[in-house]
Every structure is written in C-alpha cells, then in structure tokens.
CSV table of C-alpha atoms in Angstrom, one decimal:
chain,number,residue,atom,x,y,z
A,856,VAL,CA,-55.4,23.5,55.7
A,857,ASN,CA,-52.8,24.4,53.1
A,858,TRP,CA,-51.8,21.7,50.7
A,859,ASP,CA,-48.5,21.7,48.7
A,860,TYR,CA,-48.4,19.7,45.5
A,861,ILE,CA,-45.4,17.3,45.7
A,862,GLY,CA,-46.1,14.8,42.9
A,863,SER,CA,-48.5,12.4,41.3
A,864,SER,CA,-48.9,8.7,42.1
A,865,ILE,CA,-46.1,7.9,39.6
A,866,TRP,CA,-43.2,10.2,39.0
A,867,ARG,CA,-42.8,10.3,35.2
A,868,PHE,CA,-40.4,12.8,33.9
A,869,ILE,CA,-36.6,12.8,34.3
A,870,ASP,CA,-36.4,16.6,34.8
A,871,THR,CA,-39.0,16.5,37.6
A,872,GLY,CA,-37.9,13.3,39.2
A,873,LEU,CA,-38.7,10.0,37.5
A,874,ALA,CA,-38.2,7.7,40.4
A,875,ARG,CA,-38.3,4.6,38.1
A,876,LEU,CA,-35.1,5.8,36.4
A,877,TYR,CA,-33.4,6.8,39.6
A,878,ASP,CA,-33.8,3.7,41.7
A,879,GLY,CA,-35.6,1.4,39.3
A,880,LYS,CA,-39.0,1.4,41.2
A,881,SER,CA,-42.3,3.2,40.7
A,882,SER,CA,-43.2,5.2,43.8
A,883,GLU,CA,-46.8,5.7,44.9
A,884,ILE,CA,-47.8,8.5,47.3
A,885,PRO,CA,-50.0,7.2,50.2
A,886,THR,CA,-53.5,8.7,50.6
A,887,GLU,CA,-53.9,8.2,54.4
A,888,ARG,CA,-53.2,11.0,56.8
A,889,GLY,CA,-50.1,10.7,58.8
A,890,GLN,CA,-48.4,8.4,56.5
A,891,LYS,CA,-44.8,8.9,55.6
A,892,VAL,CA,-42.9,7.8,52.5
A,893,LYS,CA,-39.2,7.9,51.9
A,894,ILE,CA,-38.1,8.3,48.3
A,895,ASP,CA,-34.4,8.1,47.5
A,896,MET,CA,-33.9,10.6,44.7
A,897,ARG,CA,-30.2,10.2,44.5
A,898,LEU,CA,-29.0,9.4,41.0
A,899,SER,CA,-27.6,5.9,40.5
A,900,TRP,CA,-24.3,5.5,38.7
A,901,MET,CA,-26.1,3.5,36.0
A,902,TRP,CA,-28.4,6.5,35.3
A,903,LEU,CA,-25.5,8.9,35.3
A,904,LEU,CA,-23.5,6.5,33.0
A,905,PHE,CA,-26.3,5.8,30.5
A,906,PHE,CA,-28.3,9.0,30.4
A,907,GLY,CA,-25.5,11.4,31.3
A,908,LEU,CA,-22.1,10.3,30.1
A,909,SER,CA,-23.4,8.3,27.2
A,910,SER,CA,-25.4,11.2,25.7
A,911,GLN,CA,-22.5,13.6,26.0
A,912,PHE,CA,-20.2,11.0,24.4
A,913,TYR,CA,-22.6,10.5,21.4
A,914,ALA,CA,-22.8,14.3,20.9
A,915,THR,CA,-19.0,14.7,21.0
A,916,THR,CA,-18.4,11.8,18.6
A,917,GLY,CA,-20.9,13.2,16.2
A,918,LEU,CA,-19.3,16.6,16.4
A,919,ILE,CA,-15.8,15.3,15.7
A,920,ILE,CA,-17.0,13.3,12.7
A,921,SER,CA,-18.9,16.3,11.3
A,922,VAL,CA,-16.0,18.6,11.7
A,923,ARG,CA,-13.6,16.1,10.1
A,924,GLY,CA,-16.0,15.6,7.2
A,925,HIS,CA,-16.3,19.3,6.7
A,926,LEU,CA,-12.5,19.5,6.5
A,927,HIS,CA,-12.4,16.5,4.1
A,928,LEU,CA,-10.5,14.4,6.6
A,929,PHE,CA,-12.4,11.2,6.0
A,930,GLN,CA,-9.6,8.6,6.7
A,931,HIS,CA,-10.4,8.2,10.4
A,932,ALA,CA,-14.1,8.8,10.4
A,933,ASN,CA,-15.0,5.1,10.4
A,934,ILE,CA,-12.5,4.4,13.3
A,935,ILE,CA,-14.0,7.2,15.4
A,936,TYR,CA,-17.5,6.0,14.7
A,937,SER,CA,-16.6,2.4,15.5
A,938,ALA,CA,-14.9,3.4,18.7
A,939,GLY,CA,-18.0,5.4,19.7
A,940,MET,CA,-20.2,2.4,19.1
A,941,PHE,CA,-18.0,0.0,21.1
A,942,VAL,CA,-17.8,2.5,24.1
A,943,SER,CA,-21.6,2.6,24.0
A,944,CYS,CA,-21.7,-1.1,23.9
A,945,PHE,CA,-19.5,-1.3,27.0
A,946,ILE,CA,-21.7,1.3,28.8
A,947,SER,CA,-24.9,-0.7,28.1
A,948,TRP,CA,-23.4,-4.0,29.4
A,949,ALA,CA,-22.0,-2.2,32.5
A,950,CYS,CA,-25.4,-0.8,33.3
A,951,MET,CA,-27.0,-4.2,33.0
A,952,VAL,CA,-24.5,-5.6,35.5
A,953,GLY,CA,-25.2,-2.7,37.8
A,954,TRP,CA,-28.9,-3.5,37.8
A,955,ILE,CA,-28.2,-7.2,38.4
A,956,SER,CA,-26.3,-6.2,41.5
A,957,ARG,CA,-29.3,-4.2,42.8
A,958,GLY,CA,-31.7,-7.1,42.1
A,959,ASN,CA,-33.8,-5.1,39.7
A,960,TRP,CA,-34.8,-7.6,37.1
A,961,LYS,CA,-37.0,-5.2,35.1
A,962,GLU,CA,-34.1,-2.8,34.4
A,963,THR,CA,-31.8,-5.8,33.9
A,964,VAL,CA,-34.1,-7.1,31.1
A,965,PHE,CA,-34.3,-3.7,29.5
A,966,PHE,CA,-30.5,-3.1,29.5
A,967,LEU,CA,-29.9,-6.7,28.3
A,968,MET,CA,-32.2,-6.1,25.3
A,969,PHE,CA,-30.6,-2.7,24.6
A,970,ALA,CA,-27.1,-4.0,25.0
A,971,LEU,CA,-27.8,-6.8,22.5
A,972,GLY,CA,-29.0,-4.2,19.9
A,973,ILE,CA,-26.0,-1.9,20.4
A,974,THR,CA,-23.6,-4.9,20.2
A,975,GLY,CA,-25.1,-5.9,16.9
A,976,MET,CA,-24.7,-2.3,15.7
A,977,SER,CA,-21.1,-2.2,16.9
A,978,ILE,CA,-20.3,-5.4,15.0
A,979,ALA,CA,-21.9,-4.0,11.9
A,980,THR,CA,-19.5,-1.1,11.9
A,981,LEU,CA,-16.7,-3.6,11.2
A,982,HIS,CA,-18.6,-4.7,8.0
A,983,GLN,CA,-19.5,-1.5,6.2
A,984,ARG,CA,-21.5,-3.3,3.5
A,985,HIS,CA,-24.1,-4.2,6.2
A,986,LEU,CA,-24.1,-0.9,8.0
A,987,ARG,CA,-27.0,0.6,6.0
A,988,SER,CA,-29.3,-2.2,6.9
A,989,ALA,CA,-28.0,-2.3,10.5
A,990,PHE,CA,-29.2,1.3,11.0
A,991,GLY,CA,-32.8,0.4,10.1
A,992,VAL,CA,-32.7,-2.8,12.1
A,993,PHE,CA,-31.3,-1.1,15.2
A,994,GLY,CA,-33.8,1.7,15.0
A,995,LEU,CA,-36.7,-0.8,14.9
A,996,TRP,CA,-35.1,-2.8,17.8
A,997,ALA,CA,-34.7,0.4,19.9
A,998,ILE,CA,-38.4,1.2,19.4
A,999,PHE,CA,-39.4,-2.3,20.3
A,1000,VAL,CA,-37.3,-2.3,23.5
A,1001,GLN,CA,-38.8,1.0,24.6
A,1002,VAL,CA,-42.3,-0.2,24.0
A,1003,PHE,CA,-41.6,-3.5,25.7
A,1004,ARG,CA,-40.1,-1.8,28.7
A,1005,ASN,CA,-42.9,0.7,29.4
A,1006,GLY,CA,-45.8,-1.5,28.2
A,1007,VAL,CA,-44.8,-5.0,29.3
A,1008,LEU,CA,-42.4,-4.5,32.2
A,1009,TYR,CA,-44.1,-1.5,33.8
A,1010,ASN,CA,-47.6,-1.9,32.3
A,1011,ASP,CA,-47.8,1.8,31.4
A,1012,PHE,CA,-48.2,2.5,27.7
A,1013,THR,CA,-49.1,6.2,28.4
A,1014,VAL,CA,-45.4,6.9,29.1
A,1015,LEU,CA,-44.7,6.3,25.4
A,1016,PHE,CA,-46.6,9.5,24.6
A,1017,GLU,CA,-44.9,11.5,27.3
A,1018,ASP,CA,-41.4,10.0,26.7
A,1019,PRO,CA,-41.3,8.7,23.1
A,1020,PRO,CA,-38.5,6.4,21.9
A,1021,ILE,CA,-36.5,9.3,20.3
A,1022,THR,CA,-33.4,7.2,19.7
A,1023,GLY,CA,-35.2,4.5,17.9
A,1024,LEU,CA,-37.2,6.9,15.8
A,1025,VAL,CA,-34.2,9.0,14.7
A,1026,VAL,CA,-31.9,6.0,14.0
A,1027,GLY,CA,-34.7,4.1,12.3
A,1028,SER,CA,-35.6,7.1,10.1
A,1029,VAL,CA,-32.0,7.6,9.1
A,1030,GLY,CA,-31.7,3.9,8.3
A,1031,LEU,CA,-34.9,3.9,6.3
A,1032,PHE,CA,-33.8,7.0,4.4
A,1033,VAL,CA,-30.4,5.5,3.5
A,1034,VAL,CA,-31.9,2.1,2.4
A,1035,VAL,CA,-34.5,3.8,0.2
A,1036,ALA,CA,-31.9,6.2,-1.3
A,1037,ARG,CA,-29.6,3.3,-1.9
A,1038,TYR,CA,-32.3,1.3,-3.6
A,1039,ARG,CA,-33.2,4.3,-5.9
A,1040,ILE,CA,-29.5,4.8,-6.8
A,1041,LEU,CA,-29.1,1.1,-7.7
A,1042,GLN,CA,-32.3,1.2,-9.8
A,1043,ARG,CA,-30.9,4.1,-11.8
A,1044,ALA,CA,-27.5,2.3,-12.1
A,1045,ARG,CA,-29.2,-0.9,-13.5
A,1046,LYS,CA,-31.0,1.2,-16.1
A,1047,LEU,CA,-27.7,2.6,-17.3
A,1048,VAL,CA,-26.4,-0.9,-18.2
A,1049,GLN,CA,-29.7,-2.5,-19.1
A,1050,ALA,CA,-29.2,-2.3,-22.8
A,1051,ASP,CA,-25.6,-3.6,-22.6
A,1052,LYS,CA,-26.7,-6.4,-20.3
A,1053,LYS,CA,-29.3,-7.6,-22.8
A,1054,ARG,CA,-26.7,-7.6,-25.6
A,1055,TYR,CA,-24.2,-9.6,-23.4
A,1056,GLU,CA,-27.0,-12.0,-22.4
A,1057,ALA,CA,-27.9,-12.5,-26.1
A,1058,VAL,CA,-24.3,-13.3,-26.9
A,1059,TRP,CA,-24.1,-15.7,-24.0
A,1060,GLU,CA,-27.2,-17.5,-25.2
A,1061,ARG,CA,-25.8,-17.9,-28.7
A,1062,VAL,CA,-22.5,-19.2,-27.2
A,1063,GLN,CA,-24.4,-21.8,-25.2
A,1064,ARG,CA,-26.4,-22.8,-28.2
A,1065,ASP,CA,-23.2,-23.3,-30.3
A,1066,ALA,CA,-21.8,-25.4,-27.5
A,1067,ALA,CA,-25.0,-27.4,-27.0
A,1068,SER,CA,-23.2,-30.6,-25.9
A,1069,GLY,CA,-21.6,-28.8,-23.0
A,1070,ALA,CA,-18.3,-30.5,-23.8
A,1071,VAL,CA,-16.4,-27.2,-24.3
A,1072,PHE,CA,-17.5,-25.9,-20.9
A,1073,CYS,CA,-16.4,-29.2,-19.3
A,1074,ASP,CA,-13.0,-29.0,-20.9
A,1075,LEU,CA,-12.7,-25.4,-19.8
A,1076,GLN,CA,-13.6,-26.2,-16.2
A,1077,ARG,CA,-11.1,-29.1,-16.2
A,1078,ALA,CA,-8.4,-26.7,-17.4
A,1079,VAL,CA,-9.3,-24.3,-14.6
A,1080,ASP,CA,-9.3,-27.1,-12.0
A,1081,ALA,CA,-5.9,-28.1,-13.0
A,1082,PHE,CA,-4.3,-25.0,-11.4
A,1083,PRO,CA,-3.2,-25.8,-7.8
A,1084,ILE,CA,-4.6,-22.7,-6.1
A,1085,ARG,CA,-3.0,-22.7,-2.6
A,1086,GLU,CA,-3.6,-19.2,-1.2
A,1087,MET,CA,-5.5,-15.9,-1.4
A,1088,SER,CA,-4.0,-13.5,-3.9
A,1089,HIS,CA,-2.2,-10.7,-2.0
A,1090,GLN,CA,0.7,-8.5,-3.0
A,1091,HIS,CA,3.9,-9.3,-1.2
A,1092,MET,CA,7.5,-8.2,-1.4
A,1093,ASN,CA,10.6,-10.2,-0.5
A,1094,ARG,CA,13.5,-9.1,1.7
A,1095,GLY,CA,15.5,-8.0,-1.3
A,1096,GLY,CA,15.5,-10.6,-3.9
A,1097,ASP,CA,17.5,-13.9,-4.4
A,1098,GLU,CA,20.9,-13.1,-2.9
A,1099,SER,CA,22.4,-16.1,-4.8
A,1100,LEU,CA,22.1,-14.1,-8.0
A,1101,GLN,CA,24.5,-11.3,-9.1
A,1102,PRO,CA,23.1,-7.8,-8.5
A,1103,TYR,CA,22.5,-5.5,-11.4
A,1104,GLU,CA,25.2,-3.2,-12.5
A,1105,PHE,CA,23.3,-0.1,-13.4
A,1106,GLY,CA,24.0,1.1,-17.0
A,1107,SER,CA,25.6,-2.3,-17.9
A,1108,GLY,CA,24.4,-5.2,-20.1
A,1109,LEU,CA,23.0,-6.9,-17.0
A,1110,VAL,CA,20.0,-4.6,-16.9
A,1111,PRO,CA,16.9,-5.9,-18.8
A,1112,SER,CA,16.4,-4.6,-22.3
A,1113,PHE,CA,13.2,-2.7,-21.3
A,1114,MET,CA,15.3,-0.6,-18.9
A,1115,LYS,CA,18.3,0.1,-21.1
A,1116,GLY,CA,16.8,3.3,-22.6
A,1117,ARG,CA,16.4,4.9,-19.2
A,1118,ARG,CA,18.9,6.9,-17.3
A,1119,VAL,CA,21.1,5.0,-14.9
A,1120,ALA,CA,19.6,6.9,-12.0
A,1121,ASP,CA,16.1,5.9,-13.1
A,1122,GLN,CA,17.1,2.3,-13.4
A,1123,GLU,CA,18.4,2.3,-9.9
A,1124,MET,CA,15.4,4.1,-8.5
A,1125,MET,CA,12.9,1.7,-10.1
A,1126,MET,CA,14.7,-1.4,-9.0
A,1127,ARG,CA,15.3,-0.3,-5.4
A,1128,ALA,CA,11.6,0.9,-5.0
A,1129,SER,CA,10.3,-2.4,-6.4
A,1130,ARG,CA,12.2,-4.5,-3.8
A,1131,SER,CA,11.7,-2.5,-0.5
A,1132,PRO,CA,10.1,0.6,0.9
A,1133,SER,CA,13.3,1.1,2.9
A,1134,ARG,CA,15.7,3.9,2.1
A,1135,SER,CA,18.6,1.7,2.7
A,1136,PRO,CA,21.0,1.5,-0.3
A,1137,SER,CA,21.6,-2.2,0.3
A,1138,PHE,CA,19.9,-4.5,-2.3
A,1139,GLY,CA,20.1,-7.5,0.1
A,1140,GLY,CA,17.4,-6.0,2.3
A,1141,ARG,CA,19.9,-5.2,5.1
A,1142,SER,CA,21.0,-2.1,6.8
A,1143,PRO,CA,24.7,-1.0,6.8
A,1144,SER,CA,25.0,-2.7,10.2
A,1145,GLY,CA,23.8,-6.0,8.7
A,1146,ASP,CA,20.4,-6.0,10.4
A,1147,THR,CA,17.5,-7.5,8.4
A,1148,LEU,CA,15.1,-4.7,7.4
A,1149,LEU,CA,12.1,-6.7,6.1
A,1150,LYS,CA,10.6,-10.0,6.6
A,1151,ILE,CA,10.4,-12.5,3.8
A,1152,ARG,CA,7.0,-12.2,1.9
A,1153,GLN,CA,6.0,-9.1,3.8
A,1154,PRO,CA,2.7,-7.7,2.5
A,1155,VAL,CA,3.0,-4.6,0.4
A,1156,SER,CA,1.7,-1.6,2.3
A,1157,SER,CA,2.6,1.3,0.0
A,1158,LEU,CA,1.0,2.4,-3.3
A,1159,ASP,CA,4.3,3.8,-4.3
A,1160,GLN,CA,6.0,0.4,-4.0
A,1161,LEU,CA,3.1,-1.4,-5.6
A,1162,TYR,CA,3.4,0.8,-8.7
A,1163,ALA,CA,7.1,0.6,-8.7
A,1164,GLN,CA,6.8,-3.2,-8.8
A,1165,SER,CA,4.2,-2.9,-11.6
A,1166,LEU,CA,6.4,-0.7,-13.8
A,1167,CYS,CA,9.2,-3.2,-13.4
A,1168,LEU,CA,7.1,-6.2,-14.1
A,1169,ALA,CA,4.8,-4.9,-16.9
A,1170,PRO,CA,7.2,-5.4,-19.8
A,1171,ILE,CA,8.1,-9.0,-18.6
A,1172,PHE,CA,4.4,-9.8,-18.2
A,1173,LYS,CA,3.5,-8.4,-21.6
A,1174,ASP,CA,6.2,-10.7,-23.2
A,1175,LYS,CA,4.6,-13.6,-21.4
A,1176,VAL,CA,1.2,-12.7,-22.7
A,1177,LYS,CA,2.4,-12.4,-26.2
A,1178,GLY,CA,3.9,-15.9,-26.0
A,1179,TRP,CA,0.6,-17.4,-24.6
A,1180,ALA,CA,-1.4,-15.7,-27.4
A,1181,MET,CA,1.0,-17.0,-30.0
A,1182,GLU,CA,0.4,-20.6,-28.9
A,1183,SER,CA,-3.5,-20.4,-28.6
A,1184,GLN,CA,-4.6,-18.2,-31.5
A,1185,GLY,CA,-5.1,-15.2,-29.2
A,1186,MET,CA,-5.9,-11.7,-30.5
A,1187,PHE,CA,-5.3,-8.2,-29.3
A,1188,PRO,CA,-7.3,-5.0,-30.1
A,1189,MET,CA,-5.9,-2.5,-32.6
A,1190,LYS,CA,-5.7,1.3,-32.0
A,1191,ASP,CA,-7.4,1.9,-35.4
A,1192,ARG,CA,-11.1,1.1,-35.0
A,1193,HIS,CA,-12.9,2.3,-38.2
A,1194,ILE,CA,-13.9,-1.1,-39.6
A,1195,GLY,CA,-15.2,-3.2,-36.7
A,1196,LYS,CA,-18.5,-5.2,-36.8
A,1197,ALA,CA,-20.3,-3.8,-33.8
A,1198,THR,CA,-18.4,-0.9,-32.3
A,1199,GLY,CA,-15.6,-0.4,-34.8
A,1200,GLN,CA,-13.2,-2.4,-32.7
A,1201,VAL,CA,-10.6,-4.4,-34.7
A,1202,PHE,CA,-8.9,-7.5,-33.3
A,1203,VAL,CA,-5.9,-9.2,-34.9
A,1204,ARG,CA,-4.3,-12.5,-34.2
A,1205,TRP,CA,-0.8,-12.2,-32.7
A,1206,ASP,CA,0.7,-15.1,-34.6
A,1207,ARG,CA,-0.1,-13.2,-37.8
A,1208,ILE,CA,1.6,-9.9,-36.9
A,1209,ALA,CA,4.4,-11.0,-34.5
A,1210,GLY,CA,7.7,-9.6,-35.7
A,1211,ARG,CA,6.1,-6.9,-37.9
A,1212,ALA,CA,7.0,-3.7,-36.1
A,1213,ASP,CA,4.5,-1.5,-37.9
A,1214,LYS,CA,1.6,-3.8,-36.9
A,1215,GLU,CA,2.8,-4.4,-33.4
A,1216,ALA,CA,2.9,-0.6,-32.8
A,1217,GLN,CA,-0.8,-0.5,-33.5
A,1218,ILE,CA,-1.8,-2.8,-30.7
A,1219,LYS,CA,-3.8,-1.2,-27.9
A,1220,TRP,CA,-2.3,-2.4,-24.7
A,1221,PRO,CA,-4.3,-1.9,-21.4
A,1222,GLY,CA,-1.4,-0.3,-19.5
A,1223,VAL,CA,-1.0,0.0,-15.8
A,1224,LYS,CA,-4.1,0.7,-13.8
A,1225,LYS,CA,-4.9,4.3,-13.2
A,1226,ILE,CA,-4.0,5.6,-9.7
A,1227,ASP,CA,-7.5,7.2,-9.2
A,1228,ARG,CA,-9.3,3.9,-9.8
A,1229,CYS,CA,-6.8,2.1,-7.6
A,1230,ILE,CA,-7.5,4.5,-4.7
A,1231,GLU,CA,-11.3,4.0,-5.3
A,1232,LYS,CA,-11.0,0.2,-4.9
A,1233,LEU,CA,-8.8,0.7,-1.8
A,1234,THR,CA,-11.3,2.8,0.0
A,1235,ARG,CA,-14.5,1.1,-1.2
A,1236,SER,CA,-13.7,-2.5,-1.2
A,1237,TYR,CA,-10.3,-3.3,0.5
A,1238,GLY,CA,-10.3,-1.3,3.7
A,1239,GLU,CA,-7.2,0.6,2.5
A,1240,ASP,CA,-5.2,-2.7,2.4
A,1241,VAL,CA,-2.8,-2.1,-0.5
A,1242,SER,CA,-1.8,-5.8,-0.6
A,1243,LEU,CA,-5.3,-6.7,-1.8
A,1244,VAL,CA,-4.9,-4.8,-5.1
A,1245,VAL,CA,-3.8,-7.4,-7.6
A,1246,ASP,CA,-4.8,-5.8,-10.9
A,1247,VAL,CA,-2.4,-2.9,-11.3
A,1248,THR,CA,-0.4,-4.9,-13.8
A,1249,ARG,CA,-3.0,-6.3,-16.3
A,1250,GLU,CA,-3.4,-7.6,-19.8
A,1251,SER,CA,-6.1,-9.2,-21.9
A,1252,ILE,CA,-6.2,-11.7,-24.7
A,1253,ILE,CA,-9.2,-12.1,-27.0
A,1254,PHE,CA,-10.3,-15.4,-28.5
A,1255,GLU,CA,-12.8,-16.5,-31.2
A,1256,GLU,CA,-13.9,-19.7,-29.4
A,1257,ILE,CA,-14.0,-21.1,-25.9
A,1258,SER,CA,-11.8,-24.0,-27.0
A,1259,HIS,CA,-9.0,-21.4,-27.7
A,1260,ILE,CA,-9.4,-20.1,-24.1
A,1261,THR,CA,-8.9,-23.7,-22.9
A,1262,SER,CA,-5.8,-24.0,-25.1
A,1263,CYS,CA,-4.4,-20.8,-23.6
A,1264,LEU,CA,-5.0,-22.1,-20.0
A,1265,LYS,CA,-3.1,-25.3,-20.8
A,1266,THR,CA,-0.3,-23.3,-22.2
A,1267,ILE,CA,-0.1,-21.2,-19.1
A,1268,ALA,CA,-0.3,-24.3,-16.9
A,1269,SER,CA,2.7,-25.8,-18.7
A,1270,ASP,CA,4.8,-22.6,-18.2
A,1271,GLN,CA,7.3,-23.4,-15.4
A,1272,GLU,CA,7.9,-19.8,-14.7
A,1273,VAL,CA,4.3,-19.0,-13.9
A,1274,GLU,CA,2.3,-19.5,-10.7
A,1275,VAL,CA,-1.5,-19.1,-10.9
A,1276,VAL,CA,-2.7,-17.8,-7.5
A,1277,ARG,CA,-6.4,-17.2,-8.3
A,1278,CYS,CA,-8.8,-18.0,-11.1
A,1279,LYS,CA,-12.4,-16.7,-11.7
A,1280,ASN,CA,-14.3,-18.6,-14.3
A,1281,ARG,CA,-17.1,-16.3,-15.4
A,1282,MET,CA,-17.5,-18.4,-18.5
A,1283,SER,CA,-19.1,-21.1,-16.5
A,1284,PRO,CA,-22.8,-21.8,-17.1
A,1285,HIS,CA,-23.3,-21.7,-13.4
A,1286,TYR,CA,-22.0,-18.1,-13.0
A,1287,SER,CA,-24.6,-15.3,-12.7
A,1288,GLY,CA,-23.6,-12.4,-14.9
A,1289,SER,CA,-25.7,-9.9,-12.9
A,1290,GLU,CA,-22.7,-8.8,-10.8
A,1291,THR,CA,-20.8,-7.7,-14.0
A,1292,ALA,CA,-23.9,-6.4,-15.9
A,1293,GLY,CA,-23.9,-9.5,-18.2
A,1294,PHE,CA,-20.2,-9.3,-19.1
A,1295,ARG,CA,-18.2,-12.6,-18.9
A,1296,ASN,CA,-14.6,-13.5,-19.1
A,1297,LEU,CA,-12.0,-15.8,-17.4
A,1298,MET,CA,-9.7,-14.0,-15.0
A,1299,LEU,CA,-6.3,-15.2,-13.8
A,1300,ASN,CA,-4.0,-13.8,-11.1
A,1301,VAL,CA,-0.5,-14.9,-11.7
A,1302,ARG,CA,3.1,-14.5,-10.5
A,1303,ILE,CA,6.2,-14.8,-12.7
A,1304,ARG,CA,9.4,-16.2,-11.3
A,1305,ASN,CA,12.4,-16.1,-13.6
A,1306,ALA,CA,15.9,-14.6,-13.6
A,1307,ASP,CA,14.6,-11.1,-14.5
A,1308,THR,CA,11.8,-10.9,-11.8
A,1309,LEU,CA,14.2,-12.4,-9.2
A,1310,ARG,CA,16.8,-9.7,-9.9
A,1311,LEU,CA,14.2,-7.0,-9.8
A,1312,GLY,CA,12.7,-8.4,-6.7
A,1313,VAL,CA,9.2,-8.6,-8.2
A,1314,GLU,CA,8.7,-12.4,-8.4
A,1315,LEU,CA,6.0,-12.0,-5.7
A,1316,HIS,CA,4.0,-9.3,-7.6
A,1317,VAL,CA,0.6,-10.5,-8.6
A,1318,SER,CA,-0.7,-9.6,-12.1
A,1319,GLU,CA,-4.1,-10.0,-13.7
A,1320,LEU,CA,-4.8,-11.6,-17.1
A,1321,GLN,CA,-8.3,-11.6,-18.7
A,1322,LEU,CA,-9.3,-14.1,-21.3
A,1323,ILE,CA,-12.2,-12.8,-23.3
A,1324,LEU,CA,-14.4,-14.1,-26.1
A,1325,LYS,CA,-14.4,-11.8,-29.2
A,1326,ASP,CA,-18.2,-11.5,-29.2
A,1327,PHE,CA,-18.1,-9.9,-25.7
A,1328,ALA,CA,-15.1,-7.7,-26.5
A,1329,GLU,CA,-16.8,-6.3,-29.5
A,1330,ILE,CA,-19.7,-5.0,-27.4
A,1331,LYS,CA,-17.4,-3.5,-24.8
A,1332,SER,CA,-17.2,-0.1,-26.4
A,1333,ASP,CA,-15.9,3.1,-24.8
A,1334,ASP,CA,-19.4,4.3,-24.2
A,1335,GLY,CA,-20.4,0.9,-22.7
A,1336,HIS,CA,-17.4,0.9,-20.4
A,1337,ARG,CA,-18.3,4.4,-19.3
A,1338,ARG,CA,-21.8,3.3,-18.4
A,1339,TYR,CA,-20.3,0.3,-16.6
A,1340,ARG,CA,-18.1,2.6,-14.6
A,1341,GLU,CA,-21.1,4.6,-13.5
A,1342,PHE,CA,-22.9,1.4,-12.6
A,1343,ARG,CA,-19.9,0.3,-10.6
A,1344,ASN,CA,-19.5,3.6,-8.8
A,1345,ALA,CA,-23.2,3.6,-7.8
A,1346,ARG,CA,-22.6,0.2,-6.2
A,1347,ALA,CA,-19.5,1.6,-4.5
A,1348,GLU,CA,-17.3,-1.1,-6.0
C-alpha cells in the first residue's frame, strides 16, 4: 500500500493551507479506513481583505511616506498616515461583520478585539501628542489579541511559536523605542535649564515671602478676573474695514505718522495686505462687480497676511504699551547692558525718560516674532492653523513689584480702545512653573480698536503683552534664553 502525505490533524500554516484562516474552523483528518472528508480550501473574502489587501496597503502607504520624507515633503505625511490607519480600521470592522454573517463567533471575537485596537490607533493619529504612547499600547494590545486568539479561543499555544505575533512585536518595539528615546531627550532638556529653574524658583520663594499676607496675589487675581474673556484668541480679518470711515489717501496727511516715511507704493501695499489676502484693488472688500470677497471676521489663513497686519499694528501697539507703562511705573530694557545686577541687563522706568529722544533710542524693543519660530509653532503645536498664532506682535513691560502689575492691569481695563481676549496668570501661587522652566509672568492677548486700526483693517489682530517682575527679567539672559529654546525644542513646543 502506498501512502501519500496530505496533512496533519490541524492545518497550521497559511502557505500550506491553514484551514482555520480560510473558513474559520480547525479541520481534523479521520483515521478510519474508507472515511472521506471535504475541506473547502477556497479563500474567504475576509481573508483576502485582511491578509491580502491590507498588507499590500500597509506596504504602499509606508513606501509613499518614506519617499516623501526622503524628498523632504513632510506636509502631507500625517494625512497619508492617518488615511492609512482609517482604511485599516474600516477593513477590520468589515471583516468582523463578515464573520458574524458566517456565524463564526471565534473569528468575530478576534476581529472585534483587533478592530478596537486599530480604531484607538486611528484616533491617536488625530492627536499627535499621544501618538508615541499609542504605538506602544497598540503593540501590546496586538500581542495580547494574538495570544488570546490562539491560546484561549483555539486552545493551541504552540501556534504562537510557529506563527508569532509579528505585527504586535514590531509596532510594540517601535513604540517602546520612541518612548524611551523621548524620555532620554526630555531628561537632557531638563538638565539644560535646571540651574536657571532653581534661580527662578528661589526668586519666586522670595517674592512669596515678601508678600506673606497673600493680599497682593488676591488683588492681582481680582484684576485678572475683571477682564470679560468671551472667546478663544484667534487671528481674524474683517471684510475690508469700517466702510463708514474715509479711506486713506496714500501719500497724504491721512496716513498714520509711522507710515509717512515710506514710499506711497509701500504704504498702499502694507494696508491692502493687512486687510485682505485678495488681489482686488477695492478697499471695501468687494470685487469690481460688487460681490463680497470675504466674510466678516474670517480667520487669517496666510502667514503673509498675518505679518502684514503685524507690521501695520506694531507701532500703534507700542504707543499703547508706552502709555500703560507711564501710568504704572513700568520699565523697559536698555540696549547698553554693562552695569546690571545679575546679567548686566539695565531697566529704566518709562516715566523718567519719556520725551528724551536719546534715552528712548536706547530701549531694546522685542520686535515682530521671527518667521522661523512662527513656522516652528505652526507645525509643532497649531496643526498649521495660522489663526492660532497670536504673538507675532508682542511687547513686554517690566515691574519692580506685583502691585505695579496690578496697577497696569487696571489701566488696561480702563482703556476703552482695548479688548482683552485672553489672560494667563503665571504669577498665581497655584500655577506650576515646571512648564516654563520656573519662569513666571502675566500674559495678555489684546485687540486694539481705534480710528487707526479701523482704517488699516487690523482691529481684529491679536497682540501679546507680557508683564514681568524685574527679578525674573534679570535672570533671563541671552544664554538663559538660548538654553530655554533648546529645552522648548526638545519638547517640540
């Protein structure tokens, strides 16, 4: 008698015919002579979809992302990856429905567990801050699902050695590597600012001791709470300004003083760019045919327009800041820094030098935010939403005491031309300075609405004002700020 080997009691491997994956059932070969067994070896559409199409889709998606990364085309990588994860999510749920229709509860449970994991991973792609942890969690979940399927559902742990959970092991290893590498980078970043953080914390402890009663902090918080914050701070543009006002006559006396030194063509370009990204020559926000081009309070979507608004608003904002400093004993840093207490930084009260051109020329103003840093924030924190960048136009005022900061807040609150849209009180005893390496200040985002901003179309532009204690400002040296930038870059902020 000649015997031909046709299979074992359980068909294990996919490439030699794993019956469990084809029709969802383990097939046993009968031992009695004359017995016949019919095994349907046709591939189910669930198997083709999950093990065939899905694998090819993963490989193609990974190849596209790798090629684009090699070509430095990063802008769509996250979209491609997210699309791939959501397609995989759809495939997993479709396979689960297919097994339900066939009445196979074991494969239904397996695909339900896998679909839950891939759905969580897909959601994590929308929140990039949690993506690193999601890799590790999904890898462990995939391993658990594979062990549960083979060991619990099919009661055969030996399959794990023949068909190990490669997906879970690879994804889990990548996630573990990323988490460990991230942890080491953050540890090095904390060491960079550790000395500065201790100095800031020592200053803060001294400030708290000097204000032992807590009354100054209560007064400060009451001044903060007095601002009617009604919305999140976003950059907007109007449809062309207040049409009830007379338009500017370029080159005439109607142009603000800070623009009179510029060429007429430059004046027109700045004002048009600040009001609308449209190329239409109409200042009313309308095309020559009369159709409205922009909606009122449309979010800013262009960095060019954001910086055009900032350049128009910066001199107006600076004048406002000077007035607030005058009323509250505010100070500004000087360019000449050879006699400071801690870092050589010199601060001078504005009410003592206002009107003295030689002294005013020595003030070190922050200036408009650098474009490179703005792009960093857009890509790292704001999902490329330009309207979320609210600190391109920024100024700072330095104060000797917390009570002077409170006085400045009251002055700002009484200014009818100013709207405060956001306030961060980092001078509160309840605030943890760990996020800013111990540095503390009080930050305001404001809009200015007066005749100049209305004519320029920048009354909706949000600016940033920082109110800082002198003790903190003295520590914030150039080297200290460089170390803080490295700390911030390591945290991808």
